[in-house]
Tab-separated table of C-alpha atoms in Angstrom:
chain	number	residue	atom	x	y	z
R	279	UNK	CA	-112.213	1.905	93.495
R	280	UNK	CA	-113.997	-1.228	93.408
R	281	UNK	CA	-113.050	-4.548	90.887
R	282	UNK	CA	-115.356	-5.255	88.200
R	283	UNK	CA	-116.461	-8.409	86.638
R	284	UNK	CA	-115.149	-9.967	83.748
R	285	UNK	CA	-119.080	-9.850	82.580
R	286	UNK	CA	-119.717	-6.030	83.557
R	287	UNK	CA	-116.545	-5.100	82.236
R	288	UNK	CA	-117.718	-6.838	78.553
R	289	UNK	CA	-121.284	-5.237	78.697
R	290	UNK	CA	-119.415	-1.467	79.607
R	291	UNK	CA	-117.088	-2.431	76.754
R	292	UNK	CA	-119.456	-3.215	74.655
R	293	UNK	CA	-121.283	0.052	75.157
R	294	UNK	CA	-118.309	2.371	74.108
R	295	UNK	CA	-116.453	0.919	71.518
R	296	UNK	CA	-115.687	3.116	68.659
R	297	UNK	CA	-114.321	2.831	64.757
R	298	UNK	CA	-110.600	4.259	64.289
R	299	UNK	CA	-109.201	4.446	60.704
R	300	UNK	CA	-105.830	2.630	60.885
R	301	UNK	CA	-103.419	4.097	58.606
R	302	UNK	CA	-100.308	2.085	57.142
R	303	UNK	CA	-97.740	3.702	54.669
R	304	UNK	CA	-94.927	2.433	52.392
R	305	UNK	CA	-93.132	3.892	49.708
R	306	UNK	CA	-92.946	3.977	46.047
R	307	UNK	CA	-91.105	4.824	42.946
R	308	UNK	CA	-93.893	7.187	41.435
R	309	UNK	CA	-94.884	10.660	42.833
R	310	UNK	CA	-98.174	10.188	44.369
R	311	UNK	CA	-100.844	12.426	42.273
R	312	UNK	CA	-100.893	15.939	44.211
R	313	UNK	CA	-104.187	15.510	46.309
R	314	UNK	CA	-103.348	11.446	47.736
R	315	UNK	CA	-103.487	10.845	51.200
R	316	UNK	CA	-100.127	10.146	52.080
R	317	UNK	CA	-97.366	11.173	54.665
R	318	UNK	CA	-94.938	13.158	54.120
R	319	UNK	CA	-93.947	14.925	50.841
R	320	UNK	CA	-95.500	18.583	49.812
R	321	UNK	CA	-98.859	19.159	50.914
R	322	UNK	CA	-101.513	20.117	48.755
R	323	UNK	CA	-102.492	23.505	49.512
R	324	UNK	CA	-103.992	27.273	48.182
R	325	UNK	CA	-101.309	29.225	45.601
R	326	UNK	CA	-101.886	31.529	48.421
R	327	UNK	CA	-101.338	28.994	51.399
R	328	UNK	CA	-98.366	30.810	54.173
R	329	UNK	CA	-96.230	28.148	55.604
R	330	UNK	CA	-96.577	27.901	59.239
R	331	UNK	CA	-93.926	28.345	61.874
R	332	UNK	CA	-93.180	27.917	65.254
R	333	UNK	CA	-91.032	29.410	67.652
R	334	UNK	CA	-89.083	27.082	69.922
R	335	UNK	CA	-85.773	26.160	71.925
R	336	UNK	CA	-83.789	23.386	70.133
R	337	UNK	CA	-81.819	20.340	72.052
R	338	UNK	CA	-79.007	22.720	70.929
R	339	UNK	CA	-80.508	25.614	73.211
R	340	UNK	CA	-81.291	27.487	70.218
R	341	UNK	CA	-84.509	29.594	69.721
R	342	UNK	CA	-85.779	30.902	66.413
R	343	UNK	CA	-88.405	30.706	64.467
R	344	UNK	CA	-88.617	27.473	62.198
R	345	UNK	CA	-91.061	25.972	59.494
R	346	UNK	CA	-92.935	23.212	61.006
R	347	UNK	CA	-92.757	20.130	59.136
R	348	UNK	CA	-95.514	18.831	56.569
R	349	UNK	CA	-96.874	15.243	58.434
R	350	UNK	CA	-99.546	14.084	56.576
R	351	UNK	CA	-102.589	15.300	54.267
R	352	UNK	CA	-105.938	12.820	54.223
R	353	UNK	CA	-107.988	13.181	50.769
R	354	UNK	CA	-111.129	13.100	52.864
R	355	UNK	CA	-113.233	11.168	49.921
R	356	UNK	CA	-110.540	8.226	50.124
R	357	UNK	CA	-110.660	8.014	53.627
R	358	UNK	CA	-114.785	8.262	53.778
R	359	UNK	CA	-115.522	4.687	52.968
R	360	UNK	CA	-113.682	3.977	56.417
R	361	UNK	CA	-115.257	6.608	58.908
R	362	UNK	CA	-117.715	4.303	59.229
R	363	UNK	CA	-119.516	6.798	62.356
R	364	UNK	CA	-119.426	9.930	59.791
R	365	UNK	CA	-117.479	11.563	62.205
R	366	UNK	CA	-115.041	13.421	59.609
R	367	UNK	CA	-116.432	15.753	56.548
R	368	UNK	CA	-116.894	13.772	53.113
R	369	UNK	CA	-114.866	15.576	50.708
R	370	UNK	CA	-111.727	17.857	51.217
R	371	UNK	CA	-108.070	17.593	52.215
R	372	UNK	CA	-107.308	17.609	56.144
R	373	UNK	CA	-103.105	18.659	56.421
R	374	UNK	CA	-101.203	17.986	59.657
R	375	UNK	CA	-98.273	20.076	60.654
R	376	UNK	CA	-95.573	19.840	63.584
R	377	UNK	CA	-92.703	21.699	64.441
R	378	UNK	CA	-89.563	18.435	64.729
R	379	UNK	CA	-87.130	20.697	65.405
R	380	UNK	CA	-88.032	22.396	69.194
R	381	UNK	CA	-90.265	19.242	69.580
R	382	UNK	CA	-92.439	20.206	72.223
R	383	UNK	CA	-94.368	18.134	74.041
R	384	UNK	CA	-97.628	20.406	74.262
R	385	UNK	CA	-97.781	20.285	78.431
R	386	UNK	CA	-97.320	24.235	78.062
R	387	UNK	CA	-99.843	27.018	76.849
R	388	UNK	CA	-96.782	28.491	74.784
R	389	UNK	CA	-96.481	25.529	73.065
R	390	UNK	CA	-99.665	26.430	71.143
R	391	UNK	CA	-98.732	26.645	67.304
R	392	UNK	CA	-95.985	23.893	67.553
R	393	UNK	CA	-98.631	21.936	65.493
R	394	UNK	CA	-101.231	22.950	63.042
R	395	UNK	CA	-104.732	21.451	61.038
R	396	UNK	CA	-105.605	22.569	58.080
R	397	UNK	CA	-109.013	21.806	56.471
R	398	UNK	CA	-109.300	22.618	52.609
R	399	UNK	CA	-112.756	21.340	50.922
R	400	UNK	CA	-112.303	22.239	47.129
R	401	UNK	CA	-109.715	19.928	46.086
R	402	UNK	CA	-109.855	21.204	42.412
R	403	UNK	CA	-108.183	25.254	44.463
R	404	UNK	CA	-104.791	23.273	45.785
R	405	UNK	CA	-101.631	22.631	44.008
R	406	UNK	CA	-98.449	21.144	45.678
R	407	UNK	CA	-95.966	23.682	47.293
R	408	UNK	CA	-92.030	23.129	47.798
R	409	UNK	CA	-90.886	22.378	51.177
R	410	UNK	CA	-89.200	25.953	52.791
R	411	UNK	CA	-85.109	26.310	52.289
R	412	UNK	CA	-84.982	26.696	55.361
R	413	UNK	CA	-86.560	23.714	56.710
R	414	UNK	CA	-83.955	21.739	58.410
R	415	UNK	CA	-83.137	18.394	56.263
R	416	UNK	CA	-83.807	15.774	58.949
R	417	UNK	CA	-86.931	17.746	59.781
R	418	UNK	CA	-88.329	16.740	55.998
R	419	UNK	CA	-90.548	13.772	55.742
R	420	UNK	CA	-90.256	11.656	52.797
R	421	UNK	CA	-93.478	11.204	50.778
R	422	UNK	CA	-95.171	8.249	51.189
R	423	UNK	CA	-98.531	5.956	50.392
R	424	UNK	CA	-101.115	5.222	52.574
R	425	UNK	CA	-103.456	2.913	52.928
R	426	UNK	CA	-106.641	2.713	55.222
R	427	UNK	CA	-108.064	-0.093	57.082
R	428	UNK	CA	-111.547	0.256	59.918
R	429	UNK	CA	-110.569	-0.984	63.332
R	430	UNK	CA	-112.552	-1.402	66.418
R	431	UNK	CA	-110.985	1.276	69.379
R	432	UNK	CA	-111.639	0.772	72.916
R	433	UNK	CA	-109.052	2.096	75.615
R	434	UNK	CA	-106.235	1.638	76.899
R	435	UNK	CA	-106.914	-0.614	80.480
R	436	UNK	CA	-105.198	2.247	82.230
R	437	UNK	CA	-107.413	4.567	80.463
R	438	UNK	CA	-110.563	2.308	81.184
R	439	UNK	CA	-109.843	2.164	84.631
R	440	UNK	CA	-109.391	6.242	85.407
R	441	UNK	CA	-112.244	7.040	83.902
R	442	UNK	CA	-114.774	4.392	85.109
R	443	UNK	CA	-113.347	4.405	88.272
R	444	UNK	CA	-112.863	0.516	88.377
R	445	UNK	CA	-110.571	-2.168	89.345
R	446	UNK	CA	-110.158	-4.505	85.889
R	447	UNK	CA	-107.728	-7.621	85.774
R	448	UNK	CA	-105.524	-6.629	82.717
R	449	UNK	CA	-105.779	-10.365	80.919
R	450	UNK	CA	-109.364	-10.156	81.436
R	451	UNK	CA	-109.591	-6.440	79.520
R	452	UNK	CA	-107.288	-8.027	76.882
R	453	UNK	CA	-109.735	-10.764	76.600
R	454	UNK	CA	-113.389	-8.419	76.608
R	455	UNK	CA	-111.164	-6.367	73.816
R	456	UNK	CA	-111.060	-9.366	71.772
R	457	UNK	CA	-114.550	-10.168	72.452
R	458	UNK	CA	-115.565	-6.878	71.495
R	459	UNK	CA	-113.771	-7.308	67.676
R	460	UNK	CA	-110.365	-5.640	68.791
R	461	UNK	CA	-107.338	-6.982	67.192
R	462	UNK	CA	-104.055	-6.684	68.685
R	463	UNK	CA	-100.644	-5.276	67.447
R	464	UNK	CA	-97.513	-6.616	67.201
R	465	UNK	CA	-95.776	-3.387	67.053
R	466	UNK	CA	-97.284	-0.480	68.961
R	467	UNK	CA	-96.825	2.322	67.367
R	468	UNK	CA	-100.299	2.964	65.899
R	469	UNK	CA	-100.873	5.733	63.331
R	470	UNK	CA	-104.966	6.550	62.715
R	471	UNK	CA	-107.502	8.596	62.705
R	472	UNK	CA	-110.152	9.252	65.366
R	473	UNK	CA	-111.275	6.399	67.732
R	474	UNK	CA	-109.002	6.058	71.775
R	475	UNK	CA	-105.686	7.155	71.623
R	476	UNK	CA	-103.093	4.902	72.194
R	477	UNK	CA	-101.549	6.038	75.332
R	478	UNK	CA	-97.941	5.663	76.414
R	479	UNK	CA	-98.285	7.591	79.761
R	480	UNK	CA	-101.548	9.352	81.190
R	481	UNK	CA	-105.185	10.267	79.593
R	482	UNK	CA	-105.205	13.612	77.604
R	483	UNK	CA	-108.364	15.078	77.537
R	484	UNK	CA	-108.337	17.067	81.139
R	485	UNK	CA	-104.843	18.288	80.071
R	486	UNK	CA	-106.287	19.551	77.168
R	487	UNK	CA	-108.863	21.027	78.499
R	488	UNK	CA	-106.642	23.000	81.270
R	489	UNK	CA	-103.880	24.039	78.897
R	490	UNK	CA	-106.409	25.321	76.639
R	491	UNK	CA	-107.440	27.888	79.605
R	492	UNK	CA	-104.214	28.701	79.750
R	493	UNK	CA	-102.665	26.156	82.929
R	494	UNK	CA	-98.990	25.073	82.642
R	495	UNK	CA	-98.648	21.423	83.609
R	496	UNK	CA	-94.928	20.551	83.447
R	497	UNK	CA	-95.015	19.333	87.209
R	498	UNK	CA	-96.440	18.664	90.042
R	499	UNK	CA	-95.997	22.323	91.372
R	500	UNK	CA	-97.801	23.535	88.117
R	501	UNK	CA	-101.378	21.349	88.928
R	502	UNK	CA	-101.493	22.118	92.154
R	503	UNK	CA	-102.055	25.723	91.062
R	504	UNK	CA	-105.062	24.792	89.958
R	505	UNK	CA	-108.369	24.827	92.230
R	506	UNK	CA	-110.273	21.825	93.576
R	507	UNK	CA	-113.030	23.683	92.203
R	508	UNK	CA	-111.248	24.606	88.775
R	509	UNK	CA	-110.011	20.825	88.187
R	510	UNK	CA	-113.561	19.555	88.482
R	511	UNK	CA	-115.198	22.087	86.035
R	512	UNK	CA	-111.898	20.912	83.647
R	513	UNK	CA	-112.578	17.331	84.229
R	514	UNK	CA	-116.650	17.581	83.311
R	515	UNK	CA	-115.405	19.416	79.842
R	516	UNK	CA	-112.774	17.605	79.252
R	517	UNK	CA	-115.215	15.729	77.909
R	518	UNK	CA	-115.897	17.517	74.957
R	519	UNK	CA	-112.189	16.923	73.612
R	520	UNK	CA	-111.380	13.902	71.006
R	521	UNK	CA	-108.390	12.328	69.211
R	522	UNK	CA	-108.424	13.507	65.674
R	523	UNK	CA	-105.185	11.777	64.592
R	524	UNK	CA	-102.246	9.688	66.132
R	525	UNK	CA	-98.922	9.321	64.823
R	526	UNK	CA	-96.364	6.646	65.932
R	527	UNK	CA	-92.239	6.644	64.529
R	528	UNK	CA	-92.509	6.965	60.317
R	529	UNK	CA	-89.596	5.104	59.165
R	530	UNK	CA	-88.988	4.052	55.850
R	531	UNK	CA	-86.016	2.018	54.730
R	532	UNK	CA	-83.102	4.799	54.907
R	533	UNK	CA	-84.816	6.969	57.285
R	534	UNK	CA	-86.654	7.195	61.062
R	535	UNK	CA	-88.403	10.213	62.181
R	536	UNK	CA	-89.087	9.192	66.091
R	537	UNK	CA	-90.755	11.562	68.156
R	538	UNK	CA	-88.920	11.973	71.486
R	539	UNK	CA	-87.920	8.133	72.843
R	540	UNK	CA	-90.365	5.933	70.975
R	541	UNK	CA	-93.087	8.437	71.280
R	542	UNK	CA	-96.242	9.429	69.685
R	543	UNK	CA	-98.066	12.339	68.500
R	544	UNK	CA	-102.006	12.993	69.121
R	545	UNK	CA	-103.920	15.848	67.658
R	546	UNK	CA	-106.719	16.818	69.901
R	547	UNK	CA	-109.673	18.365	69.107
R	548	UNK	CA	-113.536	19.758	70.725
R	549	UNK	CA	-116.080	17.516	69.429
R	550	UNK	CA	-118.100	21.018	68.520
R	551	UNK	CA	-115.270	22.526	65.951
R	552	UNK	CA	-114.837	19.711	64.179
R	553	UNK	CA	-118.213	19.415	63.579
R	554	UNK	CA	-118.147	23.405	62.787
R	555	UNK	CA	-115.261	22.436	60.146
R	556	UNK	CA	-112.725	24.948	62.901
R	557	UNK	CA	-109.212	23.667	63.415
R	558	UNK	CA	-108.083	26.724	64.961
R	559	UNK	CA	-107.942	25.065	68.271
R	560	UNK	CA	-106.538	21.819	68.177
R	561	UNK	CA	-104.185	20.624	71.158
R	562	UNK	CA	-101.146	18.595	70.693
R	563	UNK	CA	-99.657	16.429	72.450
R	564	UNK	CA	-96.885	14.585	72.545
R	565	UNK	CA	-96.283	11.139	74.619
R	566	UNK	CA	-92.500	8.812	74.930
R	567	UNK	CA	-91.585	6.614	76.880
């Protein structure tokens, strides 16, 4: 790979920024009405809605079957004024779900169903629904208020570098980020909607793309299973995968819900379902440090 200008590098930059919808929470003293955005809590859903569940191996060496735990709902309409592309439908209530029990990290095909997206456009059909007995107690996420804020996304410099194929001096990336409207974080753990994914170890979308066709990457051994030819065809259409939403350790002031050490969840999506409204086949995945 060859190094890139600090003035190429701003013009590329430039070219493929995108909006992300950062979300902040804190709580409160009042139940939030029963169709908020929020994290945590019960979820809004049909009088006829099935709780999902997963079936996993616990740190314990356990495996059942087990509830997976009620993330986060976004009231759509809320949440519009800040989807600023029109990437996400206008009205409706999008639900995230993840299994915190087995936490998987999504690098297996069996791992499909640790994590669920549910899209439910008639507001006025949903009511709240308890959380199951049998959810285990540290598994339950306390309900709390969010609030939504536009923010220019560009990737990670890792990221950048992979998939333009270029050199880039990190302090000058930092810089062309600012340039380009990006504001920086004091704390890293970013929870949002759409835009890069903040990355903790390695791009997602091939690995997407080749667990979705059914490829097991837990190692080494397990990618080089995979064709020349085969890893090519994954890497053109990996394309076609997005981050739908991130979320960094939810703590509140009694309680932290961290996903493996200091990690992060992303929910992964084809550009084409969302646009067809079909969450049937979102990826996660889960990145620590």
């Amino acid at each position: 790979m060859e190094e890139i200008s600090k003035r190429e590098l701003l013009s590329i930059l430039k070219k493929i920024v995108k909006n992300e919808i950062r979300i902040t929470y804190h709580e409160q003293k009042e139940p939030l009405m029963v169709c908020s955005s929020k994290i945590g809590g019960k979820p809004a859903v049909p009088a006829d809605f099935i709780w999902p569940e997963f079936t996993g191996e616990s740190y314990d060496g356990i495996t059942e079957s087990r509830p997976l735990s009620f993330m986060a709902q976004i009231n759509l309409k809320e949440a519009s004024a800040y989807d600023t592309e029109g990437i996400l439908p206008g009205k409706g209530i999008l639900s995230f779900f993840y299994e915190q029990v087995s936490m998987v990290a999504g690098f297996d095909p069996e791992d499909k169903g640790c994590a669920r997206v549910y899209y439910f456009p008639d507001e006025k059909a949903l009511v709240p629904m308890d959380i199951p007995v049998n959810m285990d107690e540290d598994a339950v996420i306390p309900e709390l208020a969010v609030t939504f804020k536009e923010h220019v996304s560009l990737p990670e410099c890792d990221d950048f570098m992979e998939s333009h194929k270029k050199i880039a001096d990190w302090d000058e990336y930092d810089e062309c980020r600012m340039e380009c409207g990006y504001e920086a974080d004091d704390w890293d753990m970013v929870t949002k909607l759409l835009g890069y994914p903040d990355t903790i170890q390695s791009p997602m979308e091939a690995e997407c793309e080749a667990l979705s066709r059914g490829y097991r990457l837990g190692g080494p051994k397990d990618y080089e299973k995979i064709s020349e030819q085969e890893w090519e065809d994954i890497n053109e259409k990996s394309t076609e995968w997005m981050l739908l939403f991130q979320l960094g350790t939810i703590e509140t002031e009694n309680e932290e819900f961290m996903f493996g050490d200091c990690g992060q969840l992303y929910f992964w999506i084809k550009k084409q379902d969302l646009k067809n409204l079909d969450f049937h086949h979102i990826w996660l995945v889960m990145q620590c440090c």
